[in-house]
Amino acid sequence: MSAEHIKNTAKCEACARNISLIGLLVNFLLAAFKLFVGFLGRSRALVGSGLCNLSDVTSAIMVIIGVRYSKKPPNKRYPYGYGKIEFIIQFLMSLMMILGTVALVLSSFIVIVKRVIIIPHLVVFFIAVMSAIINGLIYKFAHCGFRELNSPVLKAHAEHNKIDVISSLLVAIGVIVARQGMHWVDPLIAIFESMHVIHGSIIILMEGLKGIMDTGLPDDYVEEMKRHILKVNGVRQVNEVRARQAGRYILLDII
């Protein structure tokens, strides 16, 4: 590994920690603000978006833990290192996202069935737009960190913020439509948001589960590894290559 690559990796890890700390603070403030205004402004969609931000607070904490502990070197107890902790955190993050949205779905269904008239305050629109911009910036930096470090937990964090961007934009649209007389739109968007969050979280959860279960890497990757191994002096035959991902690292068992 070149000195330049080590330098870039260290820089990316520092950036990942910083964006996680910023994301932790920003999402906590956004969650508190959205929940407060959502209740006062009579917008279930904004409350749902606030719950998404609240889950991102947990996501940011888990990213900080994952980035820190997945770097720990192997030892006698854990000869393959601590990379798996990123998959475990990814799994837990997604599970918490799913559980956190179920209550909102049920309550929104009740509002629609009972035909409760809800007219969201216009301030909800401006908060939603502001939230979309902020979460978009966090997504950009978190996705960059995932791309450079190949970190599953950073990928999950980026995807959660991407979901928040879509969620906030839907809230903004819902406010405008609901104020035109379609009062059922706000709880309907809250349900749609929740289902979107659950769908995205299930995908991330399954990826984390694959990592925990040591799912093999694609065949074309394994074949490429075989070709590289055969180029090593003294190697005449490769009987078997098993590849699995441990966090940001790939482990090879070669016979």
mmCIF file of C-alpha atoms in Angstrom:
data_model
loop_
_atom_site.group_PDB
_atom_site.id
_atom_site.type_symbol
_atom_site.label_atom_id
_atom_site.label_comp_id
_atom_site.label_asym_id
_atom_site.label_seq_id
_atom_site.Cartn_x
_atom_site.Cartn_y
_atom_site.Cartn_z
ATOM 1 C CA MET A 1 0.000 0.000 0.000
ATOM 2 C CA SER A 2 1.464 3.318 -1.047
ATOM 3 C CA ALA A 3 2.081 6.162 1.365
ATOM 4 C CA GLU A 4 -0.250 8.331 -0.719
ATOM 5 C CA HIS A 5 -3.057 5.762 -0.419
ATOM 6 C CA ILE A 6 -2.578 5.566 3.373
ATOM 7 C CA LYS A 7 -2.652 9.356 3.545
ATOM 8 C CA ASN A 8 -5.886 9.506 1.498
ATOM 9 C CA THR A 9 -7.484 6.750 3.593
ATOM 10 C CA ALA A 10 -6.633 8.570 6.826
ATOM 11 C CA LYS A 11 -8.067 11.771 5.352
ATOM 12 C CA CYS A 12 -11.294 9.980 4.328
ATOM 13 C CA GLU A 13 -11.647 8.378 7.769
ATOM 14 C CA ALA A 14 -11.256 11.791 9.421
ATOM 15 C CA CYS A 15 -13.843 13.217 7.016
ATOM 16 C CA ALA A 16 -16.216 10.310 7.807
ATOM 17 C CA ARG A 17 -15.907 10.988 11.537
ATOM 18 C CA ASN A 18 -16.486 14.714 11.036
ATOM 19 C CA ILE A 19 -19.525 14.286 8.787
ATOM 20 C CA SER A 20 -20.952 11.789 11.277
ATOM 21 C CA LEU A 21 -20.539 14.263 14.149
ATOM 22 C CA ILE A 22 -22.075 17.049 12.057
ATOM 23 C CA GLY A 23 -24.867 14.704 10.953
ATOM 24 C CA LEU A 24 -25.500 13.743 14.579
ATOM 25 C CA LEU A 25 -25.928 17.360 15.656
ATOM 26 C CA VAL A 26 -27.863 18.519 12.588
ATOM 27 C CA ASN A 27 -30.263 15.575 12.529
ATOM 28 C CA PHE A 28 -30.923 15.917 16.261
ATOM 29 C CA LEU A 29 -31.856 19.577 15.793
ATOM 30 C CA LEU A 30 -33.919 18.802 12.683
ATOM 31 C CA ALA A 31 -35.739 15.951 14.427
ATOM 32 C CA ALA A 32 -36.610 18.091 17.455
ATOM 33 C CA PHE A 33 -37.701 21.007 15.268
ATOM 34 C CA LYS A 34 -39.761 18.864 12.885
ATOM 35 C CA LEU A 35 -41.529 16.970 15.658
ATOM 36 C CA PHE A 36 -42.320 20.226 17.470
ATOM 37 C CA VAL A 37 -43.563 22.059 14.361
ATOM 38 C CA GLY A 38 -45.229 18.908 13.022
ATOM 39 C CA PHE A 39 -47.435 18.621 16.101
ATOM 40 C CA LEU A 40 -48.179 22.362 16.254
ATOM 41 C CA GLY A 41 -48.550 22.716 12.473
ATOM 42 C CA ARG A 42 -50.836 19.646 12.264
ATOM 43 C CA SER A 43 -48.674 17.748 9.788
ATOM 44 C CA ARG A 44 -48.311 14.002 10.232
ATOM 45 C CA ALA A 45 -46.026 13.949 7.206
ATOM 46 C CA LEU A 46 -43.588 16.306 8.961
ATOM 47 C CA VAL A 47 -43.784 14.190 12.129
ATOM 48 C CA GLY A 48 -42.874 11.159 9.995
ATOM 49 C CA SER A 49 -39.976 13.087 8.466
ATOM 50 C CA GLY A 50 -38.878 14.045 11.996
ATOM 51 C CA LEU A 51 -38.846 10.383 12.977
ATOM 52 C CA CYS A 52 -36.582 9.732 9.984
ATOM 53 C CA ASN A 53 -34.177 12.383 11.247
ATOM 54 C CA LEU A 54 -34.345 10.895 14.728
ATOM 55 C CA SER A 55 -33.296 7.540 13.299
ATOM 56 C CA ASP A 56 -30.408 9.323 11.546
ATOM 57 C CA VAL A 57 -29.176 10.459 14.957
ATOM 58 C CA THR A 58 -28.826 6.782 15.867
ATOM 59 C CA SER A 59 -27.329 6.151 12.437
ATOM 60 C CA ALA A 60 -24.642 8.822 12.986
ATOM 61 C CA ILE A 61 -23.747 7.404 16.420
ATOM 62 C CA MET A 62 -23.400 3.928 14.930
ATOM 63 C CA VAL A 63 -21.227 5.245 12.075
ATOM 64 C CA ILE A 64 -18.854 6.820 14.614
ATOM 65 C CA ILE A 65 -18.651 3.523 16.519
ATOM 66 C CA GLY A 66 -18.301 1.459 13.330
ATOM 67 C CA VAL A 67 -15.567 3.594 11.751
ATOM 68 C CA ARG A 68 -13.619 3.596 15.019
ATOM 69 C CA TYR A 69 -13.780 -0.085 15.953
ATOM 70 C CA SER A 70 -13.664 -1.684 12.497
ATOM 71 C CA LYS A 71 -10.061 -0.397 12.171
ATOM 72 C CA LYS A 72 -8.849 -2.324 15.213
ATOM 73 C CA PRO A 73 -6.135 -4.816 14.203
ATOM 74 C CA PRO A 74 -6.678 -8.605 14.405
ATOM 75 C CA ASN A 75 -5.786 -10.421 17.619
ATOM 76 C CA LYS A 76 -5.885 -13.954 18.997
ATOM 77 C CA ARG A 77 -9.565 -13.724 19.849
ATOM 78 C CA TYR A 78 -10.557 -12.099 16.551
ATOM 79 C CA PRO A 79 -7.968 -13.278 13.989
ATOM 80 C CA TYR A 80 -9.937 -11.745 11.098
ATOM 81 C CA GLY A 81 -10.246 -8.332 12.742
ATOM 82 C CA TYR A 82 -13.312 -6.297 13.693
ATOM 83 C CA GLY A 83 -14.675 -5.514 10.210
ATOM 84 C CA LYS A 84 -17.916 -7.419 10.865
ATOM 85 C CA ILE A 85 -19.003 -4.788 13.367
ATOM 86 C CA GLU A 86 -19.968 -2.564 10.424
ATOM 87 C CA PHE A 87 -22.432 -5.185 9.152
ATOM 88 C CA ILE A 88 -23.892 -5.683 12.639
ATOM 89 C CA ILE A 89 -24.390 -1.922 13.006
ATOM 90 C CA GLN A 90 -25.861 -1.713 9.505
ATOM 91 C CA PHE A 91 -28.354 -4.447 10.443
ATOM 92 C CA LEU A 92 -29.348 -2.740 13.716
ATOM 93 C CA MET A 93 -29.701 0.690 12.083
ATOM 94 C CA SER A 94 -32.137 -0.650 9.507
ATOM 95 C CA LEU A 95 -34.132 -2.640 12.059
ATOM 96 C CA MET A 96 -34.613 0.469 14.206
ATOM 97 C CA MET A 97 -35.723 2.454 11.138
ATOM 98 C CA ILE A 98 -38.408 -0.143 10.352
ATOM 99 C CA LEU A 99 -39.745 -0.334 13.912
ATOM 100 C CA GLY A 100 -39.778 3.455 14.244
ATOM 101 C CA THR A 101 -42.174 3.978 11.315
ATOM 102 C CA VAL A 102 -44.816 1.325 12.026
ATOM 103 C CA ALA A 103 -46.656 3.460 14.622
ATOM 104 C CA LEU A 104 -46.866 6.399 12.204
ATOM 105 C CA VAL A 105 -48.379 4.182 9.480
ATOM 106 C CA LEU A 106 -51.106 2.899 11.818
ATOM 107 C CA SER A 107 -52.012 6.349 13.196
ATOM 108 C CA SER A 108 -52.130 7.866 9.683
ATOM 109 C CA PHE A 109 -54.485 5.116 8.508
ATOM 110 C CA ILE A 110 -56.803 5.954 11.418
ATOM 111 C CA VAL A 111 -56.818 9.660 10.434
ATOM 112 C CA ILE A 112 -57.771 8.816 6.832
ATOM 113 C CA VAL A 113 -60.495 6.354 7.855
ATOM 114 C CA LYS A 114 -62.047 8.817 10.337
ATOM 115 C CA ARG A 115 -61.770 11.614 7.734
ATOM 116 C CA VAL A 116 -60.091 14.030 10.107
ATOM 117 C CA ILE A 117 -59.550 17.412 8.427
ATOM 118 C CA ILE A 118 -55.881 18.440 8.586
ATOM 119 C CA ILE A 119 -54.587 21.744 7.185
ATOM 120 C CA PRO A 120 -50.793 21.958 7.654
ATOM 121 C CA HIS A 121 -49.329 25.372 8.476
ATOM 122 C CA LEU A 122 -47.259 27.002 5.730
ATOM 123 C CA VAL A 123 -44.170 27.031 7.980
ATOM 124 C CA VAL A 124 -44.084 23.242 7.518
ATOM 125 C CA PHE A 125 -43.302 23.817 3.818
ATOM 126 C CA PHE A 126 -40.218 25.949 4.509
ATOM 127 C CA ILE A 127 -38.869 23.560 7.147
ATOM 128 C CA ALA A 128 -39.269 20.630 4.751
ATOM 129 C CA VAL A 129 -37.331 22.414 1.983
ATOM 130 C CA MET A 130 -34.556 23.405 4.418
ATOM 131 C CA SER A 131 -34.337 19.819 5.666
ATOM 132 C CA ALA A 132 -34.069 18.445 2.103
ATOM 133 C CA ILE A 133 -31.091 20.723 1.381
ATOM 134 C CA ILE A 134 -29.269 19.864 4.633
ATOM 135 C CA ASN A 135 -29.793 16.115 4.322
ATOM 136 C CA GLY A 136 -28.733 16.291 0.678
ATOM 137 C CA LEU A 137 -25.368 17.739 1.715
ATOM 138 C CA ILE A 138 -24.898 15.077 4.421
ATOM 139 C CA TYR A 139 -25.762 12.360 1.866
ATOM 140 C CA LYS A 140 -23.169 13.731 -0.561
ATOM 141 C CA PHE A 141 -20.299 13.561 1.948
ATOM 142 C CA ALA A 142 -21.373 10.236 3.496
ATOM 143 C CA HIS A 143 -21.644 8.646 0.038
ATOM 144 C CA CYS A 144 -18.179 9.966 -0.825
ATOM 145 C CA GLY A 145 -16.818 8.341 2.347
ATOM 146 C CA PHE A 146 -18.489 5.018 1.460
ATOM 147 C CA ARG A 147 -17.055 5.143 -2.068
ATOM 148 C CA GLU A 148 -13.515 5.826 -0.855
ATOM 149 C CA LEU A 149 -13.472 3.527 2.212
ATOM 150 C CA ASN A 150 -15.892 0.806 1.004
ATOM 151 C CA SER A 151 -17.596 1.076 4.400
ATOM 152 C CA PRO A 152 -21.031 -0.625 4.671
ATOM 153 C CA VAL A 153 -22.040 1.497 7.666
ATOM 154 C CA LEU A 154 -21.261 4.728 5.775
ATOM 155 C CA LYS A 155 -23.313 3.407 2.866
ATOM 156 C CA ALA A 156 -26.258 2.811 5.201
ATOM 157 C CA HIS A 157 -25.847 6.292 6.695
ATOM 158 C CA ALA A 158 -25.793 7.848 3.219
ATOM 159 C CA GLU A 159 -28.906 5.937 2.140
ATOM 160 C CA HIS A 160 -30.793 6.991 5.272
ATOM 161 C CA ASN A 161 -30.047 10.642 4.507
ATOM 162 C CA LYS A 162 -31.093 10.108 0.892
ATOM 163 C CA ILE A 163 -34.429 8.780 2.174
ATOM 164 C CA ASP A 164 -34.740 11.937 4.298
ATOM 165 C CA VAL A 165 -34.257 14.142 1.229
ATOM 166 C CA ILE A 166 -37.111 12.402 -0.598
ATOM 167 C CA SER A 167 -39.220 12.429 2.560
ATOM 168 C CA SER A 168 -38.774 16.186 3.086
ATOM 169 C CA LEU A 169 -39.595 17.010 -0.530
ATOM 170 C CA LEU A 170 -42.785 14.952 -0.293
ATOM 171 C CA VAL A 171 -43.757 16.855 2.861
ATOM 172 C CA ALA A 172 -43.278 20.176 1.031
ATOM 173 C CA ILE A 173 -45.464 19.012 -1.871
ATOM 174 C CA GLY A 174 -48.065 17.650 0.551
ATOM 175 C CA VAL A 175 -48.407 20.997 2.346
ATOM 176 C CA ILE A 176 -49.166 22.849 -0.890
ATOM 177 C CA VAL A 177 -51.709 20.228 -2.026
ATOM 178 C CA ALA A 178 -53.377 19.920 1.396
ATOM 179 C CA ARG A 179 -53.844 23.690 1.606
ATOM 180 C CA GLN A 180 -55.754 23.539 -1.689
ATOM 181 C CA GLY A 181 -58.471 21.463 -0.037
ATOM 182 C CA MET A 182 -57.208 17.866 -0.320
ATOM 183 C CA HIS A 183 -56.940 17.329 3.457
ATOM 184 C CA TRP A 184 -56.267 13.586 3.231
ATOM 185 C CA VAL A 185 -52.987 14.167 1.356
ATOM 186 C CA ASP A 186 -50.842 14.877 4.459
ATOM 187 C CA PRO A 187 -51.531 11.560 6.271
ATOM 188 C CA LEU A 188 -51.340 9.740 2.932
ATOM 189 C CA ILE A 189 -47.847 11.160 2.348
ATOM 190 C CA ALA A 190 -46.941 10.145 5.911
ATOM 191 C CA ILE A 191 -47.915 6.553 5.025
ATOM 192 C CA PHE A 192 -46.031 6.717 1.713
ATOM 193 C CA GLU A 193 -42.959 8.096 3.498
ATOM 194 C CA SER A 194 -43.122 5.307 6.044
ATOM 195 C CA MET A 195 -43.437 2.596 3.391
ATOM 196 C CA HIS A 196 -40.525 4.143 1.479
ATOM 197 C CA VAL A 197 -38.420 4.170 4.638
ATOM 198 C CA ILE A 198 -39.338 0.555 5.408
ATOM 199 C CA HIS A 199 -38.517 -0.560 1.837
ATOM 200 C CA GLY A 200 -35.127 1.170 1.853
ATOM 201 C CA SER A 201 -34.346 -0.119 5.344
ATOM 202 C CA ILE A 202 -35.174 -3.721 4.391
ATOM 203 C CA ILE A 203 -32.717 -3.515 1.470
ATOM 204 C CA ILE A 204 -29.962 -2.186 3.767
ATOM 205 C CA LEU A 205 -30.894 -4.748 6.440
ATOM 206 C CA MET A 206 -30.536 -7.623 3.949
ATOM 207 C CA GLU A 207 -27.120 -6.324 2.854
ATOM 208 C CA GLY A 208 -26.016 -6.260 6.490
ATOM 209 C CA LEU A 209 -27.356 -9.782 6.977
ATOM 210 C CA LYS A 210 -25.401 -10.990 3.936
ATOM 211 C CA GLY A 211 -22.209 -9.600 5.466
ATOM 212 C CA ILE A 212 -22.893 -11.202 8.837
ATOM 213 C CA MET A 213 -23.575 -14.559 7.145
ATOM 214 C CA ASP A 214 -20.334 -14.425 5.078
ATOM 215 C CA THR A 215 -22.107 -14.363 1.715
ATOM 216 C CA GLY A 216 -19.598 -15.005 -1.070
ATOM 217 C CA LEU A 217 -18.535 -12.286 -3.498
ATOM 218 C CA PRO A 218 -19.492 -12.450 -7.219
ATOM 219 C CA ASP A 219 -17.918 -15.186 -9.363
ATOM 220 C CA ASP A 220 -16.267 -12.703 -11.740
ATOM 221 C CA TYR A 221 -14.439 -11.112 -8.780
ATOM 222 C CA VAL A 222 -13.200 -14.516 -7.579
ATOM 223 C CA GLU A 223 -12.020 -15.413 -11.086
ATOM 224 C CA GLU A 224 -10.127 -12.136 -11.310
ATOM 225 C CA MET A 225 -8.420 -12.939 -8.002
ATOM 226 C CA LYS A 226 -7.387 -16.337 -9.363
ATOM 227 C CA ARG A 227 -5.765 -14.690 -12.391
ATOM 228 C CA HIS A 228 -3.785 -12.339 -10.137
ATOM 229 C CA ILE A 229 -2.683 -15.200 -7.852
ATOM 230 C CA LEU A 230 -1.445 -17.250 -10.818
ATOM 231 C CA LYS A 231 0.882 -14.391 -11.751
ATOM 232 C CA VAL A 232 2.799 -14.857 -8.473
ATOM 233 C CA ASN A 233 6.174 -16.632 -8.951
ATOM 234 C CA GLY A 234 6.030 -20.258 -7.841
ATOM 235 C CA VAL A 235 2.243 -20.608 -8.047
ATOM 236 C CA ARG A 236 1.349 -23.278 -10.596
ATOM 237 C CA GLN A 237 -2.292 -23.946 -9.747
ATOM 238 C CA VAL A 238 -5.143 -22.412 -7.744
ATOM 239 C CA ASN A 239 -7.489 -25.073 -6.429
ATOM 240 C CA GLU A 240 -9.945 -22.840 -4.636
ATOM 241 C CA VAL A 241 -10.536 -19.197 -3.688
ATOM 242 C CA ARG A 242 -13.177 -18.207 -1.151
ATOM 243 C CA ALA A 243 -13.842 -14.482 -0.826
ATOM 244 C CA ARG A 244 -15.918 -12.660 1.781
ATOM 245 C CA GLN A 245 -16.249 -9.103 2.946
ATOM 246 C CA ALA A 246 -15.455 -8.048 6.510
ATOM 247 C CA GLY A 247 -16.577 -4.442 6.727
ATOM 248 C CA ARG A 248 -14.509 -2.393 4.296
ATOM 249 C CA TYR A 249 -11.988 -5.233 3.809
ATOM 250 C CA ILE A 250 -12.141 -8.363 1.648
ATOM 251 C CA LEU A 251 -10.776 -11.616 3.086
ATOM 252 C CA LEU A 252 -9.495 -14.367 0.795
ATOM 253 C CA ASP A 253 -9.049 -18.045 1.698
ATOM 254 C CA ILE A 254 -6.747 -19.519 -0.956
ATOM 255 C CA ILE A 255 -5.781 -23.134 -1.579
#
